[in-house]
């Protein structure tokens, strides 16, 4: 009790307040830490006697490659895929910076890929994974060597590390955005304390041989142990935007206070912890092993029984002692004949089958077979709980069709999609933090060396403009045609300057609205995504050119419209800026120029073509006139024929009238003759 009161007295002030907060956070996480350490011991195989069947290790080694099996490839693009040239180059610079750090092979530092894999493994086993980034820079005196000479930058870079899951604690909050502070625990030797905080504090801090403990007080009680290490807490205070370093072994004050060393948008140089089974009221989680621990215990019990029964399945029994040599017969090698003794007993009907009585094993074999069946059923239950059964159902064969393999791949990742999304978001958020640190802290020269991108500065661009204008003025003064600048210079002049792109990527607001950071999927099912996109782009390009070429040839579609459509199509796919830049430089096809040696002949050909055209026009005019005369002649002939027919018709009508008159006259004469004849007849009759 006196020791505790003494500790409470010593905790007055800033150091005491922080130690109280850290201890309170450790108490909140005590059950999680204890559970995680027990699961971690099972995973590494420290309890083989209790865990003869390490299903945790098997499941983890199956889930880890399903969630993360290759280094992520950053994809940076303009959020709205517009024609903003500055945003285009900011996206390319960011992509190359991230690719450079992800592909780093420095043997003295952990690569981001290694840190990501370690964090995901911590999330799968104890239940929490984190990755932290830091900016390192070293300076040296200039060659002048004066006291007032500013230091020159010697080396700078980004350092990343996987945070031990049990050496971090959080201020109380309901969600990650409201976390007020985060603390990391370090164990430092005296030389490390001296490098970080100076010689005076290194000699003032108390050291002890630290043992595994659950609270700050227990470590303070151990202060009398031989000096070895000192506990140092690194506290990121979001409210004050400062980093505080304290040690329980030094109560006179803080070791160091650094005001917002990185000036990041979210302040913290690490993303939200990766939790696969998070609690609803804290930033801790339940290890996946706990979800099937009961079945794992049953599996271990069954395995223990199988081992015991297997050891009991040995050939044992009794034999008739009157028949000598049976023991030597059982121990002899193959194809060996042993001389028999007491043959008389065997001649009286005694056989080996009757002389040996083996211990019955049928019951043990039946139990063993049932235990194997039960173990398979328990394993299947565990696979159903963890989702590994879906991975097993998703396995394909080479003889299956492409559609069947795709369906199986989709089914195999169906239940894992949530975990895959959490993993992908964790990697993406950390890459955003890495990009922000790199772009805001690295110097322009370092970024140039990393990206190998050629952009001009404002001063260089103005100098080139002046040179081009001077060349044009000199050409005008001498009457000579101006010499155009080389194409490479024109490309550089068309690009934004370093000041333009820095103004974007060093501004949080502009960076958020200009680019967005994503990552490639980190599973094998999408390993062919880039090839598929390339094939789709080539097919789309072929269809586009076939349709647009005909429309342009017919004069229905102008060239600028076709160029804009092609650029919009190319931005839908992930290609380098060189492709887009070349497409932007497209010009309409120029008419073919005549050969230099055929200029005169070309003029004659043009004149001949013109004369031939005139002759054709004359011939066409003559033909047109001939056709017109022929038409008029035909019309006249037609009229003459019509008149002739009309006259013939009139003559025929007159002849008809004459004939009718003659017939009428003949009729009258006939009638008169008939009357005369009739009167003569009457007279003769009367006579």
XYZ file of C-alpha atoms in Angstrom:
687
model
C 0.000 0.000 0.000
C 2.830 2.418 0.823
C 4.432 1.669 -2.559
C 1.163 2.419 -4.360
C 0.741 5.709 -2.490
C 4.304 6.599 -3.362
C 3.576 5.848 -7.010
C 0.466 8.031 -6.905
C 2.525 10.890 -5.496
C 5.150 10.467 -8.213
C 2.510 10.546 -10.916
C 1.587 14.172 -10.358
C 2.102 16.317 -13.455
C 2.204 15.615 -17.176
C 4.048 12.300 -16.904
C 1.698 11.042 -14.198
C -1.389 11.982 -16.202
C -0.141 10.130 -19.249
C 0.832 7.059 -17.221
C -2.674 6.983 -15.728
C -4.250 7.155 -19.187
C -1.986 4.411 -20.533
C -2.670 2.136 -17.580
C -6.415 2.656 -17.968
C -6.168 1.750 -21.670
C -4.104 -1.336 -20.824
C -6.789 -2.463 -18.388
C -9.437 -2.119 -21.111
C -7.322 -4.284 -23.426
C -6.176 -6.734 -20.741
C -8.558 -9.535 -21.741
C -7.763 -9.042 -25.441
C -3.999 -9.079 -24.827
C -4.223 -12.192 -22.668
C -6.371 -13.985 -25.228
C -4.145 -12.917 -28.122
C -0.967 -14.127 -26.415
C -2.537 -17.518 -25.737
C -3.596 -17.866 -29.389
C -0.140 -16.729 -30.570
C 1.500 -19.440 -28.472
C -0.745 -22.028 -30.113
C 0.129 -20.764 -33.587
C 3.883 -20.950 -33.083
C 3.588 -24.460 -31.605
C 4.535 -23.806 -27.977
C 1.767 -26.090 -26.667
C 2.200 -29.216 -28.737
C 1.268 -31.501 -25.853
C -2.149 -29.867 -25.476
C -2.526 -29.126 -29.182
C -1.524 -32.269 -31.134
C -3.526 -31.092 -34.174
C -2.590 -27.436 -34.834
C -5.586 -26.484 -36.954
C -4.907 -22.793 -36.217
C -1.613 -22.908 -38.086
C -3.197 -24.814 -40.972
C -6.114 -22.386 -41.290
C -3.885 -19.314 -41.024
C -1.539 -20.557 -43.720
C -4.594 -21.081 -45.945
C -6.264 -17.720 -45.264
C -3.131 -15.557 -45.466
C -2.410 -16.169 -49.188
C -6.133 -15.849 -49.925
C -6.035 -12.321 -48.461
C -2.542 -11.165 -49.422
C -0.106 -12.976 -51.670
C 1.690 -10.294 -53.695
C 2.963 -6.777 -53.354
C 0.212 -4.222 -54.063
C 0.433 -2.148 -57.225
C -0.818 1.431 -56.691
C -3.263 2.870 -59.175
C -3.428 6.645 -59.169
C -5.867 8.398 -61.472
C -7.709 11.649 -61.765
C -10.891 11.249 -59.816
C -13.112 12.350 -62.698
C -10.770 11.222 -65.514
C -10.874 14.659 -67.134
C -8.308 16.390 -69.361
C -6.514 18.191 -66.499
C -2.837 18.019 -67.498
C -1.544 19.028 -64.067
C -3.637 16.377 -62.337
C -2.411 13.830 -64.867
C 1.236 14.425 -63.962
C 0.500 14.569 -60.234
C -1.115 11.138 -60.529
C 1.891 9.767 -62.414
C 4.380 11.215 -59.908
C 2.424 9.726 -57.013
C 2.255 6.335 -58.705
C 6.000 6.232 -59.344
C 6.843 7.355 -55.817
C 4.683 4.606 -54.317
C 6.004 1.996 -56.736
C 9.563 2.951 -55.820
C 8.966 2.514 -52.085
C 7.013 -0.716 -52.537
C 9.838 -2.176 -54.628
C 12.538 -1.084 -52.177
C 15.155 -3.785 -51.551
C 17.176 -2.110 -48.814
C 18.503 -5.015 -46.682
C 18.694 -2.815 -43.569
C 14.974 -1.913 -43.626
C 11.740 -3.827 -43.812
C 9.896 -3.312 -47.070
C 6.246 -2.179 -47.013
C 5.318 -5.557 -48.469
C 6.901 -7.342 -45.489
C 5.190 -4.994 -43.031
C 1.790 -5.496 -44.680
C 2.133 -9.277 -44.558
C 3.200 -9.167 -40.910
C 0.268 -6.915 -40.000
C -2.232 -9.187 -41.773
C -0.757 -12.216 -39.991
C -1.165 -10.407 -36.649
C -4.779 -9.670 -37.534
C -5.417 -13.334 -38.353
C -3.783 -14.788 -35.225
C -3.938 -12.476 -32.164
C -6.496 -10.186 -33.781
C -4.900 -6.784 -34.591
C -2.447 -5.554 -37.222
C -0.896 -2.128 -37.783
C 1.826 -0.517 -39.930
C 3.557 2.742 -39.060
C 5.506 5.165 -41.274
C 8.160 7.745 -40.429
C 10.264 10.279 -42.312
C 14.028 10.017 -41.912
C 16.517 12.678 -42.997
C 20.212 13.082 -42.287
C 22.275 16.240 -42.837
C 25.946 17.051 -43.135
C 28.049 20.181 -43.064
C 28.768 21.819 -46.380
C 32.236 21.869 -47.897
C 32.802 25.435 -46.701
C 32.776 24.206 -43.136
C 31.817 27.471 -41.425
C 29.832 27.589 -38.211
C 27.087 29.652 -39.835
C 26.956 27.531 -42.989
C 23.595 25.743 -43.342
C 23.634 21.965 -43.295
C 23.240 20.078 -46.543
C 20.793 17.215 -46.979
C 22.707 13.950 -47.021
C 19.935 11.358 -47.268
C 16.171 11.199 -46.830
C 13.544 8.507 -47.104
C 10.454 6.857 -45.649
C 10.808 4.249 -42.921
C 8.030 1.749 -42.310
C 7.602 -0.771 -39.517
C 5.073 -3.339 -38.376
C 3.717 -2.359 -34.956
C 3.712 -5.139 -32.317
C 0.051 -5.830 -31.706
C 0.433 -5.937 -27.904
C 2.624 -2.816 -27.572
C 0.010 -0.266 -28.581
C -2.966 1.211 -26.755
C -5.607 3.767 -27.666
C -7.464 6.547 -25.958
C -11.107 5.701 -25.440
C -13.363 6.390 -28.440
C -16.316 4.793 -30.196
C -14.762 5.043 -33.673
C -11.324 5.502 -35.190
C -11.921 9.118 -36.229
C -12.483 10.106 -32.583
C -9.419 8.399 -31.079
C -7.757 11.199 -29.021
C -4.307 9.606 -28.679
C -2.325 6.480 -29.476
C 0.629 5.180 -27.464
C 3.439 2.817 -28.476
C 5.678 1.034 -26.016
C 9.418 0.794 -26.707
C 12.136 -1.013 -24.784
C 15.410 0.912 -25.252
C 18.955 0.326 -24.190
C 20.942 3.186 -22.736
C 22.720 3.999 -25.994
C 19.363 4.180 -27.802
C 18.016 6.566 -25.162
C 21.118 8.699 -25.590
C 20.716 8.860 -29.384
C 17.043 9.819 -29.147
C 16.955 12.066 -26.076
C 20.505 13.057 -25.186
C 23.186 11.968 -22.754
C 21.701 13.686 -19.696
C 18.369 11.868 -19.945
C 20.116 8.615 -20.808
C 21.943 8.824 -17.477
C 18.795 9.923 -15.609
C 16.384 7.214 -16.746
C 16.249 4.065 -14.639
C 16.724 0.721 -16.361
C 15.610 -2.768 -15.408
C 15.575 -6.281 -16.794
C 12.009 -6.237 -18.011
C 9.767 -9.215 -17.573
C 6.437 -9.840 -19.282
C 3.817 -8.006 -17.229
C 0.361 -6.574 -17.630
C 0.596 -3.152 -16.032
C 2.893 -0.223 -15.474
C 2.900 -0.697 -11.689
C 4.320 -4.214 -11.916
C 7.189 -2.884 -14.016
C 7.827 -0.136 -11.505
C 8.074 -2.703 -8.716
C 10.767 -4.488 -10.762
C 12.951 -1.384 -10.827
C 15.435 -3.005 -8.451
C 16.441 -5.643 -11.003
C 19.797 -5.419 -12.814
C 19.896 -2.547 -15.274
C 19.226 -3.521 -18.854
C 16.340 -1.742 -20.628
C 14.116 1.272 -20.139
C 10.425 1.489 -21.042
C 9.626 4.509 -23.231
C 6.140 5.455 -24.360
C 5.680 7.302 -27.663
C 2.335 9.114 -27.475
C 0.677 10.723 -30.511
C -1.671 13.349 -29.053
C -4.193 14.259 -31.744
C -5.835 17.006 -29.713
C -2.641 19.039 -29.346
C -1.102 17.620 -32.559
C 2.162 16.748 -30.878
C 4.213 13.656 -30.065
C 5.191 13.138 -26.410
C 7.868 10.743 -25.127
C 7.770 9.674 -21.478
C 9.241 6.899 -19.353
C 8.036 5.381 -16.070
C 11.687 5.439 -15.021
C 11.911 9.242 -15.288
C 9.207 11.239 -13.465
C 10.785 14.689 -13.501
C 9.300 15.501 -16.907
C 8.843 14.388 -20.474
C 11.751 13.023 -22.458
C 10.793 14.932 -25.595
C 7.866 16.808 -27.162
C 7.721 17.146 -30.974
C 5.025 19.452 -32.410
C 3.271 17.641 -35.304
C 6.381 16.259 -37.034
C 4.648 15.186 -40.261
C 1.674 17.586 -40.585
C -0.506 14.865 -42.086
C -4.172 15.298 -42.883
C -5.226 12.695 -40.323
C -2.267 13.457 -37.979
C -1.517 9.777 -37.319
C 1.255 8.170 -39.449
C -0.647 4.878 -39.468
C -4.034 3.769 -40.715
C -6.918 2.236 -38.827
C -5.901 -1.116 -37.298
C -6.839 -4.203 -39.282
C -9.497 -6.079 -37.277
C -11.355 -9.042 -38.770
C -13.701 -9.601 -35.785
C -13.891 -6.135 -34.167
C -15.675 -5.440 -30.931
C -18.594 -3.048 -31.065
C -17.379 -0.759 -28.292
C -13.573 -0.657 -28.609
C -10.651 -0.878 -31.023
C -9.951 -4.480 -30.079
C -11.174 -7.662 -31.661
C -11.668 -11.344 -31.035
C -9.062 -13.681 -32.557
C -10.523 -15.869 -35.277
C -9.367 -18.941 -33.382
C -11.828 -18.176 -30.572
C -14.710 -18.532 -33.039
C -13.926 -22.244 -33.457
C -11.898 -22.992 -30.336
C -14.529 -25.414 -29.021
C -14.352 -27.438 -32.231
C -10.541 -27.216 -32.151
C -10.562 -28.604 -28.601
C -12.771 -31.460 -29.739
C -10.425 -32.034 -32.657
C -7.442 -32.225 -30.306
C -9.272 -34.658 -27.999
C -10.085 -36.911 -30.950
C -6.490 -36.728 -32.179
C -5.218 -37.611 -28.688
C -7.476 -40.666 -28.592
C -6.376 -41.695 -32.079
C -2.747 -41.508 -30.985
C -3.408 -43.591 -27.889
C -5.358 -46.255 -29.773
C -2.710 -46.324 -32.494
C -0.056 -46.971 -29.873
C -2.249 -49.744 -28.441
C -2.551 -51.479 -31.819
C 0.423 -53.789 -31.393
C 0.723 -57.519 -32.036
C 0.642 -59.175 -28.624
C -0.580 -62.499 -27.337
C 0.246 -65.909 -25.781
C 1.663 -69.088 -27.269
C 1.837 -72.765 -26.223
C 5.048 -73.215 -24.290
C 5.181 -76.915 -25.178
C 6.087 -75.920 -28.725
C 9.553 -74.572 -28.567
C 10.928 -71.983 -30.988
C 7.735 -69.896 -31.491
C 9.399 -66.827 -30.042
C 12.304 -67.208 -32.450
C 9.843 -67.714 -35.327
C 8.064 -64.393 -34.616
C 11.368 -62.512 -34.495
C 12.906 -64.119 -37.623
C 13.330 -62.403 -40.980
C 11.360 -63.062 -44.152
C 11.901 -66.374 -46.002
C 13.404 -67.985 -42.918
C 12.796 -71.562 -41.739
C 13.247 -72.244 -38.059
C 13.918 -75.851 -36.922
C 10.926 -77.200 -35.028
C 11.166 -78.749 -31.620
C 8.709 -81.134 -29.974
C 7.415 -82.262 -33.356
C 5.419 -85.044 -31.723
C 2.900 -82.530 -30.345
C 2.391 -81.006 -33.757
C 2.010 -84.446 -35.319
C -0.851 -85.118 -32.922
C -2.902 -82.292 -34.494
C -1.476 -79.257 -32.730
C -1.059 -76.363 -35.261
C 0.365 -72.853 -35.083
C -3.127 -71.346 -35.253
C -4.095 -73.299 -32.179
C -0.804 -72.707 -30.408
C -0.915 -68.862 -30.557
C -3.586 -66.666 -28.966
C -3.373 -63.016 -30.195
C -4.893 -60.162 -28.266
C -8.198 -59.133 -30.004
C -7.871 -55.804 -31.897
C -11.132 -55.697 -33.861
C -12.812 -53.468 -31.277
C -9.890 -51.025 -31.286
C -9.835 -50.924 -35.103
C -13.563 -50.139 -35.193
C -13.158 -47.354 -32.645
C -10.165 -45.977 -34.561
C -12.085 -45.876 -37.818
C -14.980 -44.031 -36.146
C -12.565 -41.550 -34.604
C -11.138 -40.771 -38.036
C -14.676 -40.163 -39.329
C -15.450 -37.892 -36.375
C -12.227 -35.934 -36.888
C -13.091 -35.316 -40.545
C -16.538 -34.066 -39.536
C -15.072 -31.699 -36.948
C -12.561 -30.362 -39.480
C -15.365 -29.715 -41.959
C -17.257 -27.824 -39.257
C -14.193 -25.656 -38.599
C -13.782 -25.038 -42.312
C -17.398 -23.920 -42.529
C -16.916 -21.482 -39.645
C -13.752 -19.944 -41.060
C -14.850 -19.938 -44.712
C -12.057 -22.246 -45.827
C -14.686 -24.646 -47.163
C -15.531 -22.073 -49.824
C -11.868 -21.944 -50.879
C -11.844 -25.731 -51.155
C -15.044 -25.687 -53.219
C -13.438 -23.069 -55.453
C -10.566 -25.307 -56.544
C -10.657 -25.910 -60.298
C -9.224 -28.454 -62.707
C -7.456 -27.906 -66.010
C -10.080 -29.965 -67.841
C -12.915 -27.640 -66.765
C -14.244 -24.912 -69.021
C -13.334 -21.259 -68.500
C -16.862 -20.436 -67.374
C -16.840 -23.224 -64.791
C -13.463 -22.075 -63.434
C -14.657 -18.468 -63.155
C -17.811 -19.525 -61.331
C -15.772 -21.637 -58.908
C -13.331 -18.778 -58.329
C -16.187 -16.403 -57.561
C -17.801 -18.953 -55.241
C -14.496 -19.721 -53.568
C -14.055 -16.069 -52.583
C -17.678 -15.313 -51.799
C -17.455 -15.625 -48.010
C -13.947 -14.219 -47.950
C -14.897 -11.037 -49.770
C -15.477 -9.131 -46.537
C -12.031 -10.037 -45.208
C -10.501 -9.277 -48.598
C -12.159 -5.852 -48.664
C -10.890 -5.094 -45.161
C -7.384 -6.124 -46.204
C -7.516 -4.088 -49.393
C -8.799 -1.019 -47.537
C -6.053 -1.411 -44.920
C -3.361 -1.510 -47.622
C -4.960 1.383 -49.525
C -5.207 3.629 -46.450
C -1.578 2.978 -45.581
C -0.495 3.725 -49.138
C -2.319 7.050 -48.954
C -0.394 7.926 -45.798
C 2.866 6.790 -47.399
C 2.164 8.931 -50.480
C 1.298 11.977 -48.372
C 4.500 11.712 -46.338
C 6.630 11.191 -49.436
C 5.137 14.047 -51.467
C 5.101 16.592 -48.653
C 8.431 15.766 -47.011
C 10.775 14.601 -49.748
C 12.661 17.318 -51.597
C 12.064 18.046 -55.259
C 15.476 16.652 -56.203
C 14.725 13.365 -54.457
C 11.350 13.089 -56.191
C 13.041 13.793 -59.518
C 15.563 11.007 -58.897
C 12.809 8.590 -57.874
C 10.317 9.294 -60.650
C 12.688 10.163 -63.534
C 9.985 12.508 -64.846
C 11.134 15.428 -66.963
C 9.318 18.654 -66.146
C 10.510 22.230 -66.389
C 10.569 24.789 -63.628
C 8.874 28.146 -64.066
C 12.243 29.819 -64.650
C 13.326 27.238 -67.232
C 10.021 27.533 -69.042
C 10.302 31.322 -69.194
C 13.860 31.074 -70.518
C 12.747 28.729 -73.302
C 9.871 31.019 -74.189
C 12.320 33.912 -74.425
C 14.655 31.926 -76.653
C 11.808 30.947 -78.980
C 10.611 34.548 -79.218
C 14.153 35.778 -79.840
C 14.597 33.212 -82.619
C 11.324 34.314 -84.225
C 12.332 38.002 -84.075
C 15.733 37.272 -85.643
C 14.100 35.278 -88.428
C 11.674 38.115 -89.087
C 14.498 40.657 -89.172
C 16.564 38.624 -91.648
C 13.597 37.616 -93.768
C 14.272 33.950 -93.239
C 11.600 31.443 -92.228
C 11.610 30.754 -88.459
C 13.173 27.482 -87.324
C 10.656 25.525 -85.204
C 11.885 24.170 -81.825
C 12.609 20.431 -81.548
C 9.588 18.197 -80.742
C 11.083 17.263 -77.346
C 11.172 20.954 -76.360
C 7.588 21.432 -77.524
C 6.515 18.447 -75.384
C 8.208 19.937 -72.318
C 6.664 23.336 -72.995
C 3.227 21.736 -73.184
C 3.636 20.035 -69.806
C 3.010 21.772 -66.459
C 5.971 22.947 -64.413
C 7.269 21.499 -61.165
C 5.756 24.459 -59.328
C 2.351 23.603 -60.819
C 2.406 19.953 -59.745
C 3.882 20.760 -56.320
C 1.071 23.210 -55.747
C -1.351 20.323 -56.219
C 0.264 17.446 -54.330
C 1.325 19.624 -51.392
C -2.259 20.861 -50.928
C -4.613 18.498 -49.114
C -7.736 19.931 -50.716
C -6.456 19.844 -54.290
C -4.907 16.410 -53.838
C -8.197 15.009 -52.583
C -10.125 16.351 -55.541
C -7.521 15.601 -58.198
C -6.357 12.038 -57.594
C -7.611 8.960 -55.840
C -5.461 6.099 -54.569
C -6.482 2.509 -55.143
C -4.632 -0.796 -55.222
C -4.705 -3.883 -57.351
C -6.598 -6.814 -55.936
C -4.249 -8.928 -53.871
C -5.588 -12.355 -54.748
C -4.681 -14.782 -57.525
C -8.167 -14.689 -59.061
C -7.452 -11.201 -60.454
C -3.847 -11.720 -61.503
C -4.839 -11.509 -65.199
C -6.776 -8.247 -64.818
C -4.230 -6.123 -66.677
C -4.088 -8.520 -69.620
C -7.868 -8.611 -69.774
C -8.030 -4.808 -69.796
C -5.405 -4.648 -72.537
C -7.418 -7.066 -74.663
C -10.616 -5.121 -74.096
C -8.872 -1.873 -75.006
C -7.512 -3.288 -78.265
C -10.950 -4.629 -79.212
C -12.589 -1.318 -78.336
C -9.928 0.586 -80.281
C -10.403 -1.596 -83.368
C -14.173 -1.146 -83.301
C -13.796 2.584 -82.715
C -11.371 3.118 -85.581
C -13.469 1.074 -88.017
C -16.585 3.084 -87.272
C -14.963 6.500 -86.935
C -12.774 6.102 -90.052
C -15.807 5.647 -92.266
C -17.632 8.536 -90.616
C -14.620 10.859 -91.082
C -14.144 9.792 -94.717
C -17.779 10.560 -95.414
C -17.437 13.980 -93.783
C -19.971 13.162 -91.050
C -17.534 13.389 -88.095
C -14.860 16.113 -87.734
C -11.354 15.121 -86.632
C -11.406 17.047 -83.256
C -14.545 15.195 -82.202
C -12.995 11.829 -83.094
C -9.813 12.739 -81.183
C -11.812 13.704 -78.069
C -13.727 10.432 -78.234
C -10.479 8.438 -78.511
C -8.923 10.223 -75.500
C -12.035 9.610 -73.424
C -11.882 5.921 -74.343
C -8.193 5.587 -73.432
C -8.715 7.155 -69.989
C -11.066 4.321 -69.066
C -8.110 1.926 -69.022
C -4.909 1.858 -66.966
C -2.138 2.905 -69.345
C 0.912 5.099 -69.058
C 0.850 8.827 -69.600
C 2.918 8.392 -72.741
C -0.062 6.854 -74.530
C -2.376 9.693 -73.562
C 0.228 12.314 -74.392
C 0.780 10.871 -77.866
C -2.964 10.709 -78.475
C -3.277 14.347 -77.448
C -0.656 15.232 -80.058
C -2.594 13.635 -82.910
C -3.085 15.872 -85.969
C -5.482 15.445 -88.910
C -3.900 13.628 -91.867
C -2.293 16.063 -94.349
C -2.760 15.667 -98.142
C 0.189 13.924 -99.849
C 2.872 16.383 -101.031
C 4.288 16.104 -104.612
C 7.775 14.754 -105.107
C 10.453 17.486 -105.414
C 11.738 16.291 -108.848
C 8.306 16.187 -110.380
C 7.107 19.715 -109.743
C 7.068 20.790 -113.448
C 5.504 17.569 -114.561
C 3.006 18.007 -111.852
C 2.046 21.411 -113.280
C 1.704 19.940 -116.799
C -0.393 17.147 -115.429
C -2.551 19.682 -113.670
C -2.933 21.695 -116.905
C -3.668 18.540 -118.900
C -6.230 17.538 -116.357
C -7.742 21.028 -116.569
C -7.852 20.938 -120.422
C -9.295 17.476 -120.357
C -11.894 18.737 -117.994
C -12.722 21.611 -120.330
C -12.960 19.224 -123.308
C -15.256 17.048 -121.347
C -17.360 20.059 -120.518
C -17.551 21.052 -124.251
C -18.427 17.506 -125.238
C -21.012 17.397 -122.560
C -22.440 20.727 -123.722
C -22.531 19.521 -127.380
C -24.161 16.329 -126.369
C -26.676 18.272 -124.388
C -27.438 20.501 -127.408
C -27.696 17.467 -129.753
C -30.054 15.841 -127.364
C -32.084 19.029 -127.257
C -32.223 19.269 -131.138
C -33.141 15.627 -131.439
C -35.853 16.172 -128.948
C -37.188 19.162 -130.913
C -36.996 17.180 -134.213
C -38.865 14.339 -132.685
C -41.488 16.761 -131.477
C -41.877 18.245 -134.974
C -42.105 14.800 -136.561
C -44.717 13.886 -134.052
C -46.747 16.984 -134.831
C -46.462 16.306 -138.602
C -47.610 12.775 -138.090
C -50.501 13.996 -135.991
C -51.519 16.485 -138.671
C -51.242 13.818 -141.395
C -53.427 11.541 -139.405
C -55.887 14.338 -138.851
C -55.955 15.119 -142.610
C -56.329 11.452 -143.461
C -59.120 11.224 -141.000
C -60.829 14.233 -142.677
C -60.461 12.655 -146.152
C -61.777 9.398 -144.934
C -64.727 11.209 -143.440
C -65.392 13.061 -146.735
C -65.139 9.851 -148.732
C -67.465 8.255 -146.250
C -69.946 11.068 -146.694
C -69.720 10.752 -150.491
C -70.228 7.066 -150.317
C -73.182 7.564 -148.038
C -74.660 10.097 -150.441
C -74.184 7.679 -153.411
C -75.777 4.859 -151.511
C -78.657 7.087 -150.521
C -79.128 8.104 -154.149
C -79.040 4.529 -155.287
C -81.580 3.658 -152.640
C -83.912 6.330 -153.817
C -83.573 5.179 -157.441
C -84.269 1.654 -156.387
C -87.355 2.710 -154.526
C -88.617 4.680 -157.523
C -88.004 1.731 -159.880
C -89.836 -0.468 -157.487
C -92.857 1.805 -157.600
C -92.797 1.828 -161.406
C -92.543 -1.891 -161.555
C -95.420 -2.288 -159.194
C -97.689 -0.018 -161.259
C -96.893 -1.910 -164.508
C -97.780 -5.139 -162.850
C -101.140 -3.821 -161.803
C -101.892 -2.718 -165.284
C -101.040 -6.064 -166.758
C -103.231 -7.779 -164.271
C -106.184 -5.686 -165.159
C -105.716 -6.372 -168.791
